[in-house]
Structures are given as C-alpha cells and as structure tokens.
Tab-separated table of C-alpha atoms in Angstrom:
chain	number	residue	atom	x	y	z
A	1	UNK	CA	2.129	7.494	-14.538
A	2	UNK	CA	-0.695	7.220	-16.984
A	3	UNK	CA	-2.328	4.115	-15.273
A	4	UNK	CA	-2.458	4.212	-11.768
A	5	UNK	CA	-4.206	1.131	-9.576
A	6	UNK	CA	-5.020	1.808	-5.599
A	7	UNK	CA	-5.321	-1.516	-4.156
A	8	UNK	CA	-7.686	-1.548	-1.160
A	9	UNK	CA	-8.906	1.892	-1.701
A	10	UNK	CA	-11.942	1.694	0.733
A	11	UNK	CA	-13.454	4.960	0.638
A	12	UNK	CA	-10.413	6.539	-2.018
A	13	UNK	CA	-9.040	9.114	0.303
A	14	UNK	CA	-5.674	8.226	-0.992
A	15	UNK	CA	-7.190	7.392	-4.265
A	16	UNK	CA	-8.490	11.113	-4.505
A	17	UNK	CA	-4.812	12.438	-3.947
A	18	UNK	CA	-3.937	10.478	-6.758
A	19	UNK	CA	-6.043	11.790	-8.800
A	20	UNK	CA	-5.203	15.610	-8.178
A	21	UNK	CA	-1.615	14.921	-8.416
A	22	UNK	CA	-1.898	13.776	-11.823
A	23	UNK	CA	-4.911	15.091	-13.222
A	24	UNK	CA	-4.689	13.342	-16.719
A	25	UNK	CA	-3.793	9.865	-15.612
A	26	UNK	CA	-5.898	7.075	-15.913
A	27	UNK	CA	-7.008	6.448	-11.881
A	28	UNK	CA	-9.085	3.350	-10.677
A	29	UNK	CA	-9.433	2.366	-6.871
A	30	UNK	CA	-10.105	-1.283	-5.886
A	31	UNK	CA	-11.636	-2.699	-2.950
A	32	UNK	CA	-14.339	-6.090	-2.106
A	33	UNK	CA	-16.413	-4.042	0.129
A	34	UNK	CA	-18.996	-2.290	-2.361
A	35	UNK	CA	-20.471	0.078	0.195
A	36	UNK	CA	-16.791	1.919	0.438
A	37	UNK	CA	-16.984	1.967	-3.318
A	38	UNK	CA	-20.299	3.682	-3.358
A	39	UNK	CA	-19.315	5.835	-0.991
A	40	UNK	CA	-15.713	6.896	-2.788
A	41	UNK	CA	-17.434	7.528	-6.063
A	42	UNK	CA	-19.886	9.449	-4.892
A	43	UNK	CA	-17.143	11.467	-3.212
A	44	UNK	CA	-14.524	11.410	-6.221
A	45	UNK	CA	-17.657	12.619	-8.410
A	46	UNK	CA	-18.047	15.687	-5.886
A	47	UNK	CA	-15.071	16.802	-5.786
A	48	UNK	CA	-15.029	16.690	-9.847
A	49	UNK	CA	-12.526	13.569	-9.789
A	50	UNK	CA	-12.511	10.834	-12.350
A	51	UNK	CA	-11.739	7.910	-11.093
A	52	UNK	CA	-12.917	4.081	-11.659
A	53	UNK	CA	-13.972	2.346	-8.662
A	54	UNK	CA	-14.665	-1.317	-9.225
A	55	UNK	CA	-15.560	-4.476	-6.640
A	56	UNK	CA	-12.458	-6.487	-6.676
A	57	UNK	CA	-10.148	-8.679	-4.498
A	58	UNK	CA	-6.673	-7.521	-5.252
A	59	UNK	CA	-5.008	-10.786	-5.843
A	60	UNK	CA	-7.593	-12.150	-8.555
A	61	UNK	CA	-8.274	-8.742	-10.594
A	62	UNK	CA	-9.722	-9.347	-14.198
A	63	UNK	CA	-6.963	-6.887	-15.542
A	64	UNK	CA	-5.217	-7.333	-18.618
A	65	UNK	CA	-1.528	-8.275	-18.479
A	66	UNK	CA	0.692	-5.643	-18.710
A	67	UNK	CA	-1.856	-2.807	-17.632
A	68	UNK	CA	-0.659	-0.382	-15.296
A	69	UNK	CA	2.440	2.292	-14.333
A	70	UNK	CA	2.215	2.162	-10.831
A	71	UNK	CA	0.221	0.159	-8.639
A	72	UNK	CA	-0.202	1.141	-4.834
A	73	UNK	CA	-1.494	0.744	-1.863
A	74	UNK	CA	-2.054	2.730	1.571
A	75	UNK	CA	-2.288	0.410	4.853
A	76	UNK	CA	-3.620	-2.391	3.044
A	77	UNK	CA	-1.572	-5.203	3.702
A	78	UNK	CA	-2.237	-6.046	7.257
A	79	UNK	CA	-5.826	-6.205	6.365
A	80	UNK	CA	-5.381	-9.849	4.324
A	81	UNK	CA	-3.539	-12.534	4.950
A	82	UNK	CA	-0.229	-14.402	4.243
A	83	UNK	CA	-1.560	-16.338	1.033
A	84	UNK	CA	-3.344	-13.015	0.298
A	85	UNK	CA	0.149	-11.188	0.005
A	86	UNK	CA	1.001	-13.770	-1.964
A	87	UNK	CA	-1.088	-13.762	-4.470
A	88	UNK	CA	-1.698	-10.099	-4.869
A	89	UNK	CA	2.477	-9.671	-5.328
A	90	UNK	CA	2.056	-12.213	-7.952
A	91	UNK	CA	-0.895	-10.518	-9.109
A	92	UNK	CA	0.066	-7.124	-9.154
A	93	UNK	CA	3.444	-8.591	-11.383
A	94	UNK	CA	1.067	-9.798	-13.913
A	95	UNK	CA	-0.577	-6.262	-14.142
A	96	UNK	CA	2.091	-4.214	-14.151
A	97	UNK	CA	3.530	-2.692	-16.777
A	98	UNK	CA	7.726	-3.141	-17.597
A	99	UNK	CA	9.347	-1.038	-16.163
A	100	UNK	CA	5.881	-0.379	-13.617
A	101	UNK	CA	5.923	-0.214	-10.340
A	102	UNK	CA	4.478	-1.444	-7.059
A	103	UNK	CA	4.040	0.519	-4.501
A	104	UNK	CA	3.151	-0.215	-0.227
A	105	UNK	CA	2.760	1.797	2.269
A	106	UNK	CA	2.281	-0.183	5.138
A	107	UNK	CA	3.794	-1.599	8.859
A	108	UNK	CA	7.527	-2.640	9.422
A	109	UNK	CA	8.456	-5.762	9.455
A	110	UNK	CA	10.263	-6.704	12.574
A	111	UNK	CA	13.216	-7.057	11.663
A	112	UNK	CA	13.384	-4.114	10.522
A	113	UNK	CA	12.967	-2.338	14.353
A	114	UNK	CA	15.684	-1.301	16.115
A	115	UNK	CA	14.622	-2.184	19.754
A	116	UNK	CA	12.461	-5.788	20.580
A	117	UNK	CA	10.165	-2.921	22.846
A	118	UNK	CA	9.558	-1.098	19.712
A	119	UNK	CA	8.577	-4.825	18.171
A	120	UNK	CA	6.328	-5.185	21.519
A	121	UNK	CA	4.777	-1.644	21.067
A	122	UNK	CA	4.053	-1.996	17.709
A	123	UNK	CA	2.466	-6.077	18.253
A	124	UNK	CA	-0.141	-3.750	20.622
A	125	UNK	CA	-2.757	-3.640	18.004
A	126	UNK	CA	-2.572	-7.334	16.999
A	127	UNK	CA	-4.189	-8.493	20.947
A	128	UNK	CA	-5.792	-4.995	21.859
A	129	UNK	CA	-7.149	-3.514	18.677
A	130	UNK	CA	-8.793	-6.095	16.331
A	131	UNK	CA	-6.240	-6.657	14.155
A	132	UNK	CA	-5.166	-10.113	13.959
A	133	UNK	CA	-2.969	-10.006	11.195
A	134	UNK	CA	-1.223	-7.263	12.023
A	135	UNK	CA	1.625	-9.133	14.122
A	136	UNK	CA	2.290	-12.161	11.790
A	137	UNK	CA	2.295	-9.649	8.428
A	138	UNK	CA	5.031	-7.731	11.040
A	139	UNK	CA	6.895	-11.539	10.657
A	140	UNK	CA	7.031	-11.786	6.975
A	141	UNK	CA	9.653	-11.235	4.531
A	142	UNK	CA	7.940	-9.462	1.800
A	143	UNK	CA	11.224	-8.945	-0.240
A	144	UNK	CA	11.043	-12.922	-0.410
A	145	UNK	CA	7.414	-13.282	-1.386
A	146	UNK	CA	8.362	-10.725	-4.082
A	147	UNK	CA	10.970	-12.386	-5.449
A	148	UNK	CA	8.976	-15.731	-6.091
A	149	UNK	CA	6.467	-13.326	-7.505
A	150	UNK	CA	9.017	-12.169	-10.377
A	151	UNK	CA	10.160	-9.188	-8.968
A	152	UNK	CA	13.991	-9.345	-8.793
A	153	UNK	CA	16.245	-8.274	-6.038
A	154	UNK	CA	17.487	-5.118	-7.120
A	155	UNK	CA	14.841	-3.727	-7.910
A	156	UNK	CA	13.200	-4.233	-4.844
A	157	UNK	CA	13.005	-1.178	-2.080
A	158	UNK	CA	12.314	-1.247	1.516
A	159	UNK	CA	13.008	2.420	3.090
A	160	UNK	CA	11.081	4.272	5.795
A	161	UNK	CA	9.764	8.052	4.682
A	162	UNK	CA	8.634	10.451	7.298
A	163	UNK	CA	5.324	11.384	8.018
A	164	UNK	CA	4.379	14.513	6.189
A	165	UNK	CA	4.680	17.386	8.988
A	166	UNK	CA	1.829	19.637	9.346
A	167	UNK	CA	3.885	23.344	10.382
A	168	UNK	CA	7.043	24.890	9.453
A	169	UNK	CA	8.223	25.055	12.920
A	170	UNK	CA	7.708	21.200	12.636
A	171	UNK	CA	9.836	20.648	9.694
A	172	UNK	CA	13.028	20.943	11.519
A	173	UNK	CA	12.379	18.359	14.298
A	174	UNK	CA	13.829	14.834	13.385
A	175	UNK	CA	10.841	12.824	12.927
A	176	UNK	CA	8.341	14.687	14.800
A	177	UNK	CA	5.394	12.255	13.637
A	178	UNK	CA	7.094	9.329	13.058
A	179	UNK	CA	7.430	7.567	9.736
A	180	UNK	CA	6.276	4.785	7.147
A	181	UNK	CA	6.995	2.001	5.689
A	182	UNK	CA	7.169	2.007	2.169
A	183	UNK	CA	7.972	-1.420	0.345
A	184	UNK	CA	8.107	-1.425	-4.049
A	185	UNK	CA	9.477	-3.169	-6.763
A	186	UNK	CA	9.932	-1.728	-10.171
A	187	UNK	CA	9.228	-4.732	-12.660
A	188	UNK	CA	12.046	-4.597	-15.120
C-alpha cells in the first residue's frame, strides 16, 4: 500500500511494523491521547522511521476523501463505543481509497464462539479488568454496521488468524497461542 492509516496507534508499536514492512509507503498513526503521540514519534524517529503521528479521533479525521490503501487498526475497537464504531466505519469509507481496505484486529464477537463458557471467559475483562466496553462490542454485528457504512457484503471478511508463534518446535502445535480476530472490508 502506498498510504497506510493506523487508527488508535497509541504509542505506534504496530505502527512501527508498518513502517519496516513497507519502507516507502506513506505511514501516519492516529490517536486523541497526545502524550502516546509524543512518545511514538520520538520512538519512530529513533529507530530512523518516518511516520506521521497526528492528534485525532478516528471517526471525525480531517482527511481528504479518497486518501488511503489500507486503513488498520490493532485492539482498538473495544476501546470506544457503539456510536464510535459507527462513525469511524463510516469514516474510514470516506477515506479510503477504491478498491482500499479496512483492516481490524480486534475481539470476537460472540457469536462467533463456539462454547457460551468461552463467551463467559472471554466477558472476564468487561467486570474484572476495566474494560467496560469490551462485552457489549463482543454483542455487535460489525458486518451490519459496515454495511450501512457502504461497505458491501462480499467484500466484507471476518476470519480468525493465529497468533504468530515464537519457536519452530511451536509451529507445529494447532494453535499453541491462540488466535485473532481480524474483521475488513475492501471498498470496491
């Protein structure tokens, strides 16, 4: 891609691997906390990385229409809110590119589980660990707040991809770490 956005980039560590996997692209990082920012730019400048960090909410960016390949994000979406999710799909269909596309890593939705105790397990964090949003964005239907964003339904992707395994002898387990969830939409 030669435009790349990382929504909710905090401190850029994903943003970073961006930018060394393709070196020539265009790479900015978003996020509304400006002390992350500082912190990722100093960082990105360190390690000899060009990227553009700039204050922003995700779902009212000043971007022009039309602006980017690929537009991603890294646990991100659990940290808003329904309307937020909303609005940044629409958003990020306004930015993107044709033939662009958006990019989530993120939670499962539950219906997506197999058993209602992995649901329960992975509700946990919602009560115990300070993350109140993280069981209602597990009840959403993201492939219908894409749709009324513009996105249309084949084009839209909801997989799982394993976690990246750190040894060879780990390569050959099924799963060893567990996996992701990975939600896009290409913008045709």
């Amino acid at each position: 891609p030669k435009k790349v956005l990382d929504q909710g980039c905090t401190v850029g560590h994903s943003t970073l691997a961006y930018a060394t996997a393709w070196p020539k692209s265009d790479i900015t990082g978003i996020d509304f906390a400006a002390p992350v920012l500082r912190y990722g730019h100093a960082r990105a400048k360190s390690l000899n990385k060009k990227i553009n960090f700039i204050q922003s909410l995700a779902e009212k960016t000043e971007f022009k229409t039309n602006t980017f390949d690929l537009v991603v994000s890294s646990m991100f979406l659990h940290e808003t809110s329904t309307n937020a999710i909303k609005e940044l799909f629409t958003e990020t269909y306004r930015i993107l590119k044709p033939g662009g596309l958006m990019l989530h890593v993120e939670q499962p939705p539950f219906h997506l589980m197999k058993t209602v105790f992995e649901q329960f397990e992975m509700d946990w964090d919602t009560h115990n660990n300070n993350e109140p949003f993280w069981g209602p964005m597990h009840d959403m239907n993201l492939e219908s707040v894409a749709l009324k964003a513009g996105f249309k339904k084949n084009n839209i992707i909801q997989t799982f991809a394993p976690l990246i395994c750190p040894s060879d002898e780990d390569k050959y387990r099924e799963n060893p770490h567990g996996k992701w969830f990975v939600f896009a939409g290409w913008k045709k």
